[in-house]
XYZ file of C-alpha atoms in Angstrom:
757
model
C -2.193 1.005 -49.945
C -5.663 1.552 -48.495
C -7.295 4.699 -49.705
C -7.717 7.583 -47.319
C -11.527 7.479 -47.423
C -11.534 4.025 -45.850
C -10.588 5.512 -42.507
C -11.970 9.049 -42.741
C -14.604 8.127 -40.177
C -12.192 6.488 -37.758
C -11.327 9.610 -35.777
C -12.580 8.115 -32.544
C -11.179 4.591 -32.842
C -8.216 2.654 -34.245
C -8.540 1.810 -37.958
C -8.729 -1.945 -37.431
C -8.199 -4.562 -34.807
C -7.531 -8.296 -34.818
C -9.028 -11.096 -32.764
C -7.099 -14.381 -32.768
C -5.158 -13.278 -35.842
C -8.109 -13.577 -38.211
C -11.063 -11.281 -37.726
C -10.486 -7.724 -38.840
C -12.954 -4.897 -38.315
C -13.180 -1.213 -39.073
C -15.003 1.837 -37.849
C -16.298 3.318 -41.096
C -19.846 2.112 -40.913
C -19.215 -1.290 -42.480
C -16.862 -4.242 -42.389
C -14.072 -4.383 -44.935
C -14.352 -7.087 -47.572
C -12.143 -10.113 -47.361
C -10.571 -9.590 -50.780
C -8.565 -6.675 -49.449
C -6.407 -9.157 -47.585
C -6.743 -12.330 -49.688
C -2.994 -12.776 -49.600
C -2.805 -12.484 -45.816
C -4.019 -16.008 -45.089
C -0.769 -16.940 -43.388
C -0.166 -13.700 -41.545
C -2.056 -10.488 -40.732
C -1.285 -7.526 -42.976
C -0.012 -5.475 -40.096
C 0.965 -6.475 -36.611
C 2.562 -4.564 -33.774
C 5.064 -5.987 -31.328
C 6.242 -3.580 -28.638
C 4.911 -0.772 -30.811
C 7.736 -0.935 -33.333
C 8.343 -4.302 -35.053
C 6.273 -4.568 -38.248
C 5.608 -7.424 -40.654
C 3.275 -8.260 -43.532
C 2.449 -10.886 -46.138
C 1.634 -9.682 -49.672
C 3.247 -12.347 -51.772
C 6.495 -12.057 -49.871
C 7.557 -11.196 -46.358
C 7.872 -7.457 -45.849
C 10.830 -6.722 -43.583
C 10.575 -4.609 -40.471
C 12.698 -1.923 -42.141
C 10.344 -1.577 -45.086
C 9.819 2.163 -45.489
C 6.307 1.979 -46.909
C 4.919 -0.230 -44.149
C 6.519 1.866 -41.431
C 5.086 5.086 -42.816
C 1.551 3.669 -42.955
C 1.740 2.378 -39.406
C 3.193 5.628 -38.065
C 0.463 7.574 -39.852
C -2.290 5.425 -38.388
C -0.957 5.523 -34.823
C -0.218 9.258 -34.876
C -3.570 10.118 -36.466
C -5.572 8.335 -33.828
C -3.256 9.104 -30.897
C -5.744 11.335 -29.094
C -7.516 11.585 -25.771
C -9.564 8.529 -26.841
C -6.717 6.443 -28.225
C -3.273 6.106 -26.683
C -0.591 4.324 -28.692
C 1.591 3.888 -25.578
C -1.260 2.043 -23.866
C -1.833 -0.042 -27.003
C 1.833 -1.058 -27.017
C 1.527 -2.291 -23.417
C -1.781 -4.074 -23.969
C -0.497 -5.986 -27.016
C 3.119 -6.503 -25.944
C 4.632 -9.902 -26.667
C 5.215 -12.567 -24.033
C 8.800 -13.433 -24.951
C 10.011 -11.560 -21.859
C 9.430 -13.131 -18.466
C 8.830 -9.731 -16.847
C 6.920 -6.758 -18.233
C 7.348 -3.470 -16.318
C 4.990 -0.507 -16.701
C 5.944 2.729 -14.963
C 2.753 4.765 -14.873
C 2.458 8.230 -13.337
C -0.657 9.233 -11.410
C -3.837 9.332 -13.503
C -2.364 7.691 -16.621
C -4.867 4.838 -16.782
C -2.888 1.936 -15.390
C -6.032 0.057 -14.352
C -7.467 0.405 -17.860
C -4.206 -0.878 -19.330
C -4.190 -3.935 -17.059
C -7.816 -4.800 -17.872
C -7.260 -4.426 -21.620
C -4.072 -6.465 -21.386
C -5.998 -9.299 -19.717
C -8.715 -9.191 -22.417
C -6.040 -9.267 -25.125
C -4.268 -12.255 -23.548
C -7.523 -14.167 -23.177
C -8.257 -13.921 -26.903
C -4.749 -13.971 -28.346
C -3.487 -16.951 -26.327
C -6.779 -18.811 -25.860
C -6.517 -18.608 -22.068
C -9.014 -19.150 -19.298
C -9.468 -16.688 -16.463
C -8.100 -19.206 -13.967
C -4.766 -18.963 -15.830
C -4.413 -15.336 -14.706
C -3.709 -13.985 -11.225
C -4.233 -10.342 -10.251
C -2.637 -8.947 -7.060
C -3.502 -5.638 -5.398
C -2.651 -4.088 -2.025
C -6.114 -3.507 -0.581
C -9.405 -5.385 -0.541
C -11.098 -2.330 -2.026
C -8.680 -2.328 -4.980
C -9.266 -6.060 -5.517
C -13.027 -5.509 -5.510
C -12.709 -2.621 -7.958
C -10.491 -4.678 -10.257
C -13.034 -7.505 -10.415
C -15.838 -5.033 -11.170
C -13.786 -3.317 -13.883
C -12.938 -6.631 -15.514
C -16.575 -7.701 -15.467
C -17.582 -4.378 -17.041
C -14.907 -4.721 -19.739
C -16.145 -8.194 -20.685
C -19.760 -7.004 -20.799
C -18.831 -4.127 -23.137
C -17.414 -6.650 -25.590
C -20.438 -8.917 -25.337
C -21.431 -10.051 -28.839
C -17.944 -10.019 -30.324
C -17.310 -13.623 -29.359
C -19.453 -16.452 -27.964
C -16.707 -17.222 -25.447
C -17.391 -13.977 -23.571
C -20.394 -15.426 -21.784
C -18.173 -18.267 -20.592
C -15.688 -15.704 -19.289
C -18.365 -13.992 -17.231
C -19.340 -17.294 -15.688
C -15.686 -18.119 -14.984
C -14.822 -14.710 -13.470
C -15.290 -15.907 -9.836
C -12.606 -18.550 -10.445
C -9.983 -15.924 -11.283
C -7.575 -15.207 -8.432
C -8.004 -11.479 -7.714
C -6.773 -10.804 -4.197
C -4.518 -8.703 -2.037
C -0.852 -9.591 -2.144
C -0.958 -10.533 1.547
C -3.866 -12.952 1.007
C -2.071 -14.411 -2.000
C 1.046 -15.246 -0.001
C -1.011 -16.411 2.995
C -2.800 -18.949 0.810
C 0.474 -20.139 -0.733
C 1.925 -20.767 2.701
C -1.161 -22.570 3.958
C -1.059 -24.859 0.928
C 2.676 -25.522 1.162
C 3.416 -25.099 4.871
C 4.302 -28.789 5.218
C 7.656 -27.937 3.628
C 8.402 -25.845 6.721
C 7.182 -28.404 9.233
C 3.500 -27.400 9.390
C 0.737 -29.917 8.784
C -2.142 -29.400 6.386
C -4.701 -26.895 7.632
C -2.173 -24.650 9.376
C -3.528 -21.285 10.482
C -2.394 -17.684 10.564
C -2.447 -15.961 13.935
C -0.721 -13.280 15.966
C 2.037 -14.000 18.504
C 2.672 -10.564 20.012
C 2.479 -11.698 23.646
C 4.378 -14.935 23.028
C 7.216 -13.156 21.216
C 7.667 -10.828 24.167
C 7.842 -13.758 26.587
C 10.297 -15.609 24.342
C 12.628 -12.608 24.133
C 12.682 -12.219 27.927
C 13.268 -15.952 28.403
C 16.158 -15.922 25.893
C 17.752 -12.915 27.593
C 17.594 -14.560 31.010
C 19.198 -17.748 29.671
C 22.096 -15.925 28.020
C 22.629 -13.707 31.053
C 22.943 -16.820 33.258
C 25.334 -18.444 30.792
C 27.632 -15.476 30.182
C 27.076 -12.907 32.943
C 26.353 -15.054 35.988
C 29.363 -13.734 37.881
C 29.347 -10.123 36.736
C 26.952 -7.213 36.622
C 25.021 -6.658 33.426
C 25.835 -3.114 32.201
C 22.250 -2.536 31.005
C 18.895 -3.006 32.689
C 16.902 -5.971 31.393
C 13.930 -3.713 30.666
C 15.898 -1.735 28.078
C 17.523 -4.821 26.616
C 14.202 -6.628 26.282
C 12.564 -3.708 24.468
C 15.645 -3.088 22.339
C 15.596 -6.696 21.080
C 11.817 -6.986 20.701
C 11.406 -3.690 18.851
C 14.344 -4.515 16.592
C 12.846 -7.921 15.750
C 9.428 -6.395 15.013
C 10.829 -3.571 12.885
C 12.992 -5.917 10.815
C 9.934 -8.080 10.147
C 7.799 -5.061 9.238
C 10.366 -3.843 6.710
C 10.955 -7.253 5.174
C 14.524 -7.778 6.421
C 14.644 -11.549 6.917
C 18.396 -11.995 7.094
C 19.966 -14.892 8.990
C 21.455 -13.613 12.236
C 24.909 -14.471 10.898
C 24.415 -11.768 8.241
C 23.454 -9.004 10.664
C 26.290 -6.537 11.356
C 25.925 -4.509 14.546
C 29.382 -2.956 14.531
C 31.764 -1.604 11.918
C 35.414 -2.556 11.502
C 36.465 -0.288 14.363
C 35.922 -1.348 17.955
C 33.117 0.502 19.741
C 34.572 2.950 22.248
C 32.053 2.433 25.068
C 31.968 -0.927 26.877
C 28.160 -0.846 27.178
C 27.759 -0.360 23.407
C 30.230 -3.198 22.748
C 28.296 -5.468 25.086
C 24.946 -4.707 23.407
C 26.416 -5.281 19.926
C 27.659 -8.642 21.170
C 24.435 -9.487 22.997
C 21.785 -8.576 20.376
C 22.567 -11.231 17.736
C 22.793 -13.970 20.377
C 19.400 -13.105 21.833
C 17.811 -12.745 18.393
C 19.069 -16.113 17.228
C 17.898 -17.993 20.319
C 14.539 -16.195 20.384
C 13.889 -16.963 16.720
C 14.721 -20.642 17.262
C 12.302 -20.852 20.207
C 9.681 -18.982 18.236
C 9.910 -21.368 15.283
C 9.439 -24.332 17.641
C 6.324 -22.655 19.062
C 4.722 -21.949 15.669
C 5.338 -25.507 14.434
C 3.976 -26.935 17.677
C 0.829 -24.800 17.335
C 0.602 -25.501 13.582
C -0.027 -21.784 13.129
C 2.153 -19.242 11.338
C 2.545 -15.798 12.824
C 1.141 -12.781 11.002
C 4.581 -11.196 10.918
C 6.300 -14.381 9.720
C 4.648 -14.817 6.356
C 7.149 -12.880 4.266
C 10.108 -14.427 6.066
C 8.836 -17.968 5.488
C 8.281 -17.145 1.819
C 11.979 -16.360 1.449
C 12.877 -19.812 2.800
C 10.688 -21.684 0.336
C 10.410 -19.301 -2.623
C 12.143 -21.716 -5.011
C 9.698 -24.501 -4.034
C 6.635 -22.282 -4.310
C 7.376 -21.639 -7.970
C 6.745 -25.306 -8.708
C 3.250 -25.064 -7.226
C 2.089 -21.806 -8.842
C -0.572 -22.701 -11.448
C -0.848 -19.307 -13.143
C 0.445 -18.489 -16.616
C 0.224 -14.720 -16.171
C 0.562 -12.772 -12.910
C -0.369 -9.084 -12.631
C 0.789 -6.905 -9.718
C -0.761 -3.485 -9.156
C 1.007 -0.725 -7.151
C 4.294 -2.595 -7.449
C 6.204 0.230 -5.734
C 4.571 -0.868 -2.454
C 6.220 -4.314 -2.425
C 9.213 -5.111 -0.219
C 12.288 -7.181 -1.042
C 10.871 -10.478 0.225
C 7.738 -10.130 -1.911
C 9.749 -9.125 -4.966
C 12.096 -12.087 -4.621
C 9.193 -14.522 -4.241
C 7.348 -13.115 -7.251
C 10.502 -13.373 -9.366
C 10.954 -17.028 -8.404
C 7.353 -17.768 -9.379
C 7.823 -15.883 -12.676
C 10.901 -17.967 -13.479
C 8.929 -21.201 -13.264
C 8.111 -23.060 -16.463
C 4.356 -22.612 -15.989
C 4.444 -18.821 -15.699
C 4.785 -17.075 -19.047
C 4.971 -13.506 -17.793
C 4.949 -11.341 -14.675
C 3.279 -7.980 -15.358
C 3.990 -5.229 -12.795
C 2.709 -1.679 -12.853
C 3.340 1.188 -10.467
C 4.961 4.540 -9.870
C 8.071 4.978 -7.764
C 6.969 8.564 -7.071
C 4.043 7.118 -5.090
C 6.075 4.853 -2.793
C 4.825 6.015 0.631
C 4.877 2.829 2.724
C 8.493 2.826 3.807
C 7.479 1.970 7.389
C 6.457 -1.487 6.191
C 9.446 -2.156 3.938
C 8.485 -0.576 0.609
C 11.045 1.731 -1.003
C 11.326 3.715 -4.203
C 13.874 1.100 -5.361
C 11.316 -1.687 -5.983
C 11.695 -1.472 -9.760
C 15.482 -1.301 -9.469
C 15.479 -4.450 -7.329
C 13.253 -6.243 -9.830
C 15.482 -5.264 -12.754
C 18.482 -6.580 -10.818
C 16.879 -9.986 -10.321
C 15.625 -10.643 -13.856
C 17.267 -10.747 -17.266
C 16.064 -8.503 -20.068
C 12.743 -7.207 -18.688
C 10.446 -5.419 -21.137
C 9.733 -1.873 -19.953
C 7.141 0.774 -20.850
C 6.273 4.218 -19.541
C 2.868 5.934 -19.455
C 2.754 9.710 -19.009
C -0.568 10.857 -20.489
C -2.869 11.964 -17.687
C -6.647 11.385 -17.858
C -7.505 12.643 -14.364
C -6.293 16.187 -13.928
C -7.401 19.269 -15.887
C -4.768 20.817 -18.171
C -4.169 24.040 -16.139
C -3.735 22.038 -12.927
C -1.405 19.476 -14.513
C 0.797 22.172 -16.005
C 1.151 23.744 -12.564
C 1.919 20.352 -10.984
C 4.631 19.717 -13.568
C 6.172 23.020 -12.568
C 5.952 22.202 -8.845
C 7.417 18.698 -9.134
C 10.222 19.584 -11.563
C 12.372 21.054 -8.764
C 12.385 18.061 -6.364
C 12.687 15.710 -9.343
C 15.865 17.452 -10.489
C 17.308 16.849 -7.009
C 16.494 13.145 -7.151
C 13.781 13.322 -4.486
C 11.081 11.708 -6.646
C 12.915 8.667 -7.899
C 15.471 7.939 -10.571
C 13.602 9.603 -13.459
C 14.169 13.352 -13.494
C 11.792 13.911 -16.427
C 8.456 13.349 -14.717
C 6.232 15.704 -16.709
C 2.872 14.263 -17.730
C 0.597 15.554 -20.483
C -3.012 16.116 -19.474
C -5.730 14.844 -21.806
C -8.473 16.163 -19.493
C -10.193 19.090 -21.137
C -11.917 21.767 -19.088
C -11.162 24.505 -16.601
C -8.824 24.012 -13.687
C -7.290 26.061 -10.911
C -4.321 25.912 -8.543
C -4.400 28.563 -5.818
C -1.575 29.055 -3.329
C -2.909 30.788 -0.219
C -0.204 32.374 1.971
C -0.667 32.267 5.724
C 1.638 32.831 8.680
C 2.013 29.446 10.364
C 4.548 26.871 11.417
C 4.547 23.184 12.253
C 3.735 23.860 15.908
C 0.899 26.343 15.410
C -1.727 26.178 12.667
C -4.242 28.541 14.280
C -3.854 31.008 11.416
C -4.860 28.328 8.927
C -8.282 27.753 10.489
C -10.171 30.895 9.300
C -8.627 30.729 5.830
C -9.426 27.038 5.402
C -13.029 27.306 6.615
C -13.673 30.395 4.500
C -12.314 28.715 1.384
C -14.315 25.565 2.135
C -17.560 27.539 2.350
C -16.813 29.368 -0.907
C -16.037 26.132 -2.735
C -19.275 24.493 -1.570
C -21.322 27.592 -2.394
C -19.829 27.854 -5.890
C -20.802 24.296 -6.833
C -22.543 21.790 -4.581
C -22.188 19.014 -7.164
C -18.510 18.353 -6.666
C -16.474 16.029 -4.473
C -14.160 17.694 -1.944
C -11.329 16.350 0.196
C -9.052 17.943 2.790
C -5.764 16.035 2.970
C -3.404 15.974 5.944
C -0.182 14.269 6.918
C -1.270 12.781 10.269
C -4.336 11.418 12.059
C -3.977 14.200 14.620
C -4.395 16.778 11.858
C -7.484 14.952 10.564
C -9.004 15.293 14.019
C -7.982 18.962 14.134
C -9.856 19.718 10.907
C -12.880 17.721 12.088
C -12.988 19.747 15.315
C -12.865 23.007 13.348
C -15.660 21.889 11.015
C -17.802 20.552 13.853
C -17.592 23.885 15.691
C -18.764 25.652 12.516
C -21.498 23.046 11.824
C -19.861 21.879 8.598
C -20.571 18.199 7.903
C -17.420 16.216 7.078
C -16.441 12.546 6.955
C -13.091 11.677 8.523
C -10.935 8.680 7.586
C -7.734 7.828 9.412
C -5.010 5.195 9.094
C -3.900 2.626 11.660
C -6.605 3.549 14.190
C -8.723 0.390 14.251
C -7.774 -0.629 17.810
C -8.697 2.812 19.156
C -11.992 3.034 17.244
C -15.257 3.185 19.160
C -16.449 -0.394 18.394
C -13.182 -1.843 19.748
C -12.974 0.438 22.772
C -16.628 -0.196 23.664
C -16.145 -3.959 23.725
C -12.885 -3.573 25.641
C -14.572 -1.570 28.440
C -17.514 -3.979 28.624
C -15.173 -6.975 28.940
C -13.275 -5.135 31.680
C -16.528 -4.575 33.588
C -17.539 -8.248 33.222
C -14.161 -9.619 34.269
C -13.492 -7.165 37.114
C -16.902 -6.256 38.591
C -15.313 -5.139 41.879
C -13.376 -2.404 40.059
C -15.670 0.624 39.770
C -13.482 2.234 37.095
C -14.358 -0.457 34.567
C -18.053 -0.224 35.420
C -17.943 3.555 35.016
C -16.237 3.270 31.599
C -18.693 0.582 30.474
C -21.628 2.850 31.286
C -20.354 5.347 28.708
C -20.316 2.796 25.863
C -23.017 1.906 23.346
C -23.639 -1.267 25.405
C -24.946 0.732 28.397
C -28.387 -0.260 29.727
C -28.435 -3.365 27.518
C -28.241 -5.882 30.365
C -24.755 -7.186 29.541
C -24.126 -7.816 33.265
C -26.338 -10.903 33.029
C -23.557 -12.603 31.072
C -21.231 -12.641 34.117
C -22.576 -15.959 35.321
C -22.124 -17.515 31.850
C -18.397 -16.710 31.741
C -16.303 -19.842 31.986
C -18.709 -22.467 30.705
C -20.198 -21.002 27.511
C -18.062 -20.838 24.317
C -16.539 -17.395 24.220
C -17.567 -16.542 20.647
C -21.155 -17.547 21.342
C -21.060 -15.251 24.366
C -19.681 -12.308 22.396
C -22.243 -12.762 19.640
C -25.094 -13.027 22.154
C -23.950 -9.792 23.821
C -23.784 -7.925 20.493
C -27.137 -9.278 19.278
C -28.852 -8.235 22.504
C -27.214 -4.828 22.898
C -27.194 -3.858 19.185
C -24.701 -1.086 20.052
C -24.731 0.327 16.507
C -28.371 1.372 16.956
C -27.228 3.893 19.576
C -25.464 5.820 16.793
C -27.773 8.503 15.376
C -26.086 9.245 12.042
C -26.655 6.516 9.434
C -23.105 6.690 8.072
C -21.438 6.230 11.478
C -23.963 3.519 12.377
C -22.795 1.546 9.353
C -19.186 2.348 10.274
C -19.741 0.884 13.760
C -21.274 -2.324 12.373
C -18.502 -2.804 9.800
C -15.740 -2.488 12.373
C -17.467 -4.613 15.010
C -17.749 -7.370 12.391
C -14.088 -6.887 11.540
C -13.164 -7.159 15.221
C -15.065 -10.433 15.642
C -13.384 -11.790 12.500
C -9.909 -10.885 13.829
C -10.653 -12.452 17.219
C -12.008 -15.620 15.622
C -9.007 -16.028 13.313
C -6.661 -15.293 16.207
C -8.194 -17.620 18.810
C -10.331 -20.218 16.988
C -9.000 -23.678 17.764
C -7.161 -22.464 20.860
C -8.596 -22.386 24.346
C -10.195 -18.955 24.092
C -11.625 -17.088 27.046
C -12.856 -13.572 27.701
C -9.764 -12.871 29.793
C -7.454 -13.914 26.941
C -9.374 -11.742 24.477
C -9.360 -8.865 26.966
C -5.567 -9.163 27.361
C -5.168 -9.211 23.583
C -7.202 -6.005 23.163
C -5.451 -4.370 26.099
C -2.060 -5.070 24.564
C -3.140 -3.636 21.208
C -4.670 -0.530 22.749
C -1.920 0.285 25.240
C 0.847 -0.352 22.678
C -0.978 1.938 20.229
C -0.932 -0.774 17.574
C -1.372 0.707 14.090
C -1.374 -2.490 12.053
C -5.089 -2.310 11.187
C -7.197 0.393 9.512
C -10.829 1.104 10.182
C -13.411 0.158 7.561
C -15.608 2.938 6.189
C -18.936 2.858 4.329
C -19.178 4.665 1.028
C -19.590 8.378 1.697
C -22.586 10.273 0.307
C -22.068 11.675 -3.168
C -20.398 15.090 -3.385
C -19.617 15.183 0.327
C -16.641 16.715 2.162
C -14.047 14.192 3.288
C -11.011 14.619 5.539
C -8.268 12.000 5.530
C -4.544 11.343 5.594
C -2.565 11.174 2.370
C -1.908 7.462 2.998
C -5.650 6.835 3.146
C -6.226 8.874 -0.021
C -3.874 6.830 -2.181
C -5.706 5.534 -5.259
C -8.628 7.968 -4.820
C -9.485 11.259 -6.539
C -11.711 14.306 -6.016
C -12.846 17.373 -7.958
C -11.430 19.685 -5.293
C -8.474 19.063 -2.957
C -7.410 21.341 -0.091
C -3.998 20.985 1.546
C -3.923 23.025 4.787
C -0.892 21.732 6.731
C 2.200 22.261 4.577
C 4.784 23.372 7.105
C 5.545 20.010 8.747
C 9.255 19.103 8.430
C 10.165 15.806 6.735
C 11.872 14.519 9.872
C 11.645 15.087 13.578
C 13.754 17.591 15.436
C 16.469 16.151 17.740
C 14.393 16.879 20.840
C 11.452 14.952 19.364
C 13.640 12.067 18.242
C 14.713 11.339 21.790
C 11.088 11.071 22.885
C 11.106 7.838 20.905
C 12.874 5.458 23.262
C 14.118 3.039 20.581
C 15.129 3.779 16.972
C 16.959 1.813 14.287
C 18.650 2.268 10.926
C 19.208 -0.401 8.279
C 21.473 -0.537 5.254
C 21.808 -3.443 2.841
C 25.384 -4.396 1.982
C 25.421 -7.399 -0.349
C 24.258 -10.400 1.647
C 24.609 -8.503 4.939
C 22.380 -6.019 6.735
C 24.071 -3.218 8.662
C 21.992 -2.511 11.779
C 22.129 0.699 13.770
C 20.352 1.113 17.110
C 19.660 3.897 19.568
C 17.828 3.956 22.898
C 17.246 6.442 25.675
C 17.954 5.219 29.178
C 14.935 6.844 30.770
C 11.569 5.458 29.793
C 9.675 8.747 29.875
C 8.226 11.115 27.294
C 10.580 13.962 28.129
C 13.956 14.554 26.504
C 16.042 13.778 29.581
C 17.998 10.577 29.987
C 21.254 9.271 28.545
C 21.145 8.308 24.867
C 23.110 5.248 23.755
C 23.808 4.339 20.126
C 26.234 2.221 18.146
C 28.489 3.527 15.391
C 26.215 2.097 12.667
C 23.403 4.351 13.877
C 25.669 7.390 13.871
C 26.933 6.566 10.373
C 23.487 5.758 9.004
C 21.652 8.724 10.492
C 22.400 11.099 7.580
C 21.248 8.530 5.047
C 18.114 7.946 7.109
C 17.312 11.667 7.109
C 17.678 11.791 3.325
C 15.272 8.863 2.929
C 12.779 10.661 5.162
C 13.027 13.777 2.978
C 12.394 11.665 -0.123
C 9.333 9.983 1.345
C 8.029 13.334 2.576
C 8.287 14.640 -1.004
C 6.586 11.552 -2.432
C 3.714 12.100 0.010
C 3.293 15.584 -1.458
C 3.195 14.094 -4.952
C 0.427 11.687 -3.941
C -1.526 14.467 -2.217
C -1.485 16.903 -5.126
C -2.226 14.308 -7.803
C -5.555 13.383 -6.159
C -7.058 16.540 -7.704
C -9.221 16.650 -10.835
C -10.154 20.338 -11.183
C -9.208 22.632 -8.295
C -6.337 22.615 -5.824
C -5.934 24.937 -2.833
C -2.658 24.920 -0.867
C -2.068 26.936 2.303
C 1.622 27.805 2.537
C 4.005 29.839 4.664
C 7.191 31.604 3.634
C 8.799 31.298 7.086
C 12.400 30.184 6.541
C 13.407 26.756 7.788
C 16.154 26.521 10.370
C 17.756 23.699 8.419
C 18.287 24.526 4.719
C 18.081 20.817 3.843
C 14.641 20.602 5.464
C 12.302 20.916 2.461
C 8.731 21.307 3.666
C 5.714 21.059 1.387
C 5.451 24.864 1.513
C 8.955 25.102 0.074
C 8.034 23.101 -3.036
C 4.493 24.409 -3.545
C 5.191 28.121 -3.232
C 6.416 28.995 -6.739
C 4.705 32.360 -7.076
C-alpha cells in the first residue's frame, strides 16, 4: 500500500492519472518512481470503469471484489471528492465504450459542458482518436461557438503533456461542432439522391406553395366527392384547418403516414359536419403531401419544415454514411422523436462506437416544436442496455439560494410536474453569500400595475448596492419584456431587451419591407409615408425604381443598403450593431430562400409580407454581446443556458393555460396523442374568423378526450419554465408574488410554488 505521505499534498487534485495506460503522475511536488509499479507492466495498478469495477496486477490478477483494493480506491475518491474534484464527473469522463449509448442526466449548473469537454479529451488519448472522429451537436449557434472555444481552451491547458496536443489544435476546425439542425441539413444534402433529389439540392421555404397546394387539393376532392351536394363547411375554414394541422404536425415532429392518423374514436361522431371533416382531413392531407413531394423534387430543394420528416424515411441508410466514431448531443431534452430515432440509427451503425447525450428533463421548454420531457424515456425504449449517470452537484448557485430552490422545487417534483425523478435536490459547491427574497404584491395576470413600483425600487437598490454584478429580469412573454422596458425607459434606467421569435417584426426587417413597398407601389401614398419613417429615409432609394426588373435583385438590395447605411441612423452603439447583425441575417435568409430561382423584389416583398402578417415566430433576432454588468430583460426561453449574479422575476401570476374565453380567440387548435404506430389527432375551430369569443365552436371527440391531458402537459411545461428561470441565478433572487387564490385549484401559477413563507 502507498504510504499516506505520498498524497498528503494532493488535496486539490486526484492522486494520480493515466495517459494511454502508461504514464502516471502525482501532485506531491515530484513524479513517482517507476519501481513502485514495476509489476504493472501488463496492466495499470488501479483502473476505474463506471466508477466501480476495479482491477490490478501485482503478480496475480486482483479481483473486483478484493477488499483491500476497494478500500484504497474508495478512500482516494472520497478524500478528493470536493468542490475541485467530482467523482461522479470522473466516472462519466472515463466511462467505458462497451455501451452504444451513454446517458447523462445533469441538473442546472452541474457542469455538463465541462464533463463533455473532459470526456472528449479522455477519448482522444485513451482511444488514439482524431478530432474528425468526434461530432458535437448543440441547439444554437452560440452554444456551438462556446463549445469550440471551451474545447480549444481545454487543449491549451494541457499543452506540454503530449506532443500530439499541437496537432489537435491544428485539427480543431475539422471537428464537426454544429447545431443539430445544421447537422441533419448537411446529411440530407449529401444523401438526398436517395429521396429523388440530385446532388447540390438546396434547403428553402415553401410557405406560399404549401398554402396553394392545400387549396388545390381541397378543390379537387370537393369536385370528386361533393359535386352534387353542398359542402357543410366553408372552404376558408377547411383550408386553414388542414394547413395549420399540417404545419403543427411538422413543427412537433409527427411524421406519421396518413394511414396512421386517427381523427375519430371507435364511436361515430354525433354531428354530420364533424363526421365529414374527420373523413375529409386525411384525404386532403394525403393528396397535398403527394403534390408537395413532387414540387420539392422538381425544384431539387427540400423544404425547411421537411427535414425531420425526410430523415425518418432514410434514417437506416444515413447510418451507413455517418463517419463519426463518437457523437455528443447537448441539451438532449430539446430533441423530438424524429431526431431521436435518427440519432439512434446512426449510433447503431458499425462505425459509431458510442452516442453520448446529456440534458435535463426539468429544462424541457420547447414543447411547441416537438420536444417533451420524455426524450430520455424514448431513447431508453429504442436502445438496449444504455449506460446512465446522474450529476447533481451544483457549481453555479450559492449555497443559501440552492437550499431555497430545493425547497421550492420539492413540491412540484413530488406531484410529477418536473419529470420522472422526484428526488431532484442538488448540492451546491458554490461558497459565498446568497439571498432569496419573496416580495408580496397584490396583482393578477391581467393587471401588473402594482408590480411596477416594487420592481423599479428593488432594481435601483440592487444596482446601488453593487454596480459590479450582472442583472437580469426574466419574463414569460415578449409582451412582458416590452412592458418592463417601457417602465425602465420612463424612469431613465438603461436596459437591454432580448425577445424570442420576433425577427420578422424587428426594425431591420420592417424597414426594408416598407422601402420595398414604396418602390413597388409608388402611387400608394401609404407606403411612401411608412418608408419615410424608416432608417432608409432621405438616402435616395427612390432612384432604384428604374433599375427594378433588369438588375439582379440581390445586387439591388446590397446597393440600397450600402448607399443608405441605415444602421448609422441608430444612435446607441449596441442597437447599431443589433441592426447590422439582423440586416445581414435577413439578406442571408433571402439569398438561401431565392438564390437559383427567378427572384424579384415583388417576390421578396410577398415573402416578407406573408411572414409579417402571419406573425411568423420561427426566427429569433441576433444580439451583440451586452456591456459587462448591465441590466438585461428577456424571456425565460431566451435565457436558457445563461446565468447572472442577480435575477428578478416580476410576473408570477400568469396561469399555465389559457382561460376558455381566450382559447376560443385562437381559431384553430389541435391535440395529439401517440398510440403505438398511430397518432390520435384532435381538432377544434371557431366558425367566425374574428378575435372575439363569438362564433360556433366545432371539435371532434379526440379533441374533447385529449383536452384534459393537454392541460396537464401545459401545467408541466409551465412548471419547467419556472425551474429554468430560477436556476439562472448565481447569488441573489427576487420574486414578486401574490397570494390571490386561483379560481381553478389545479391551476398552479409560479406564485403558488414560490411563496413558501
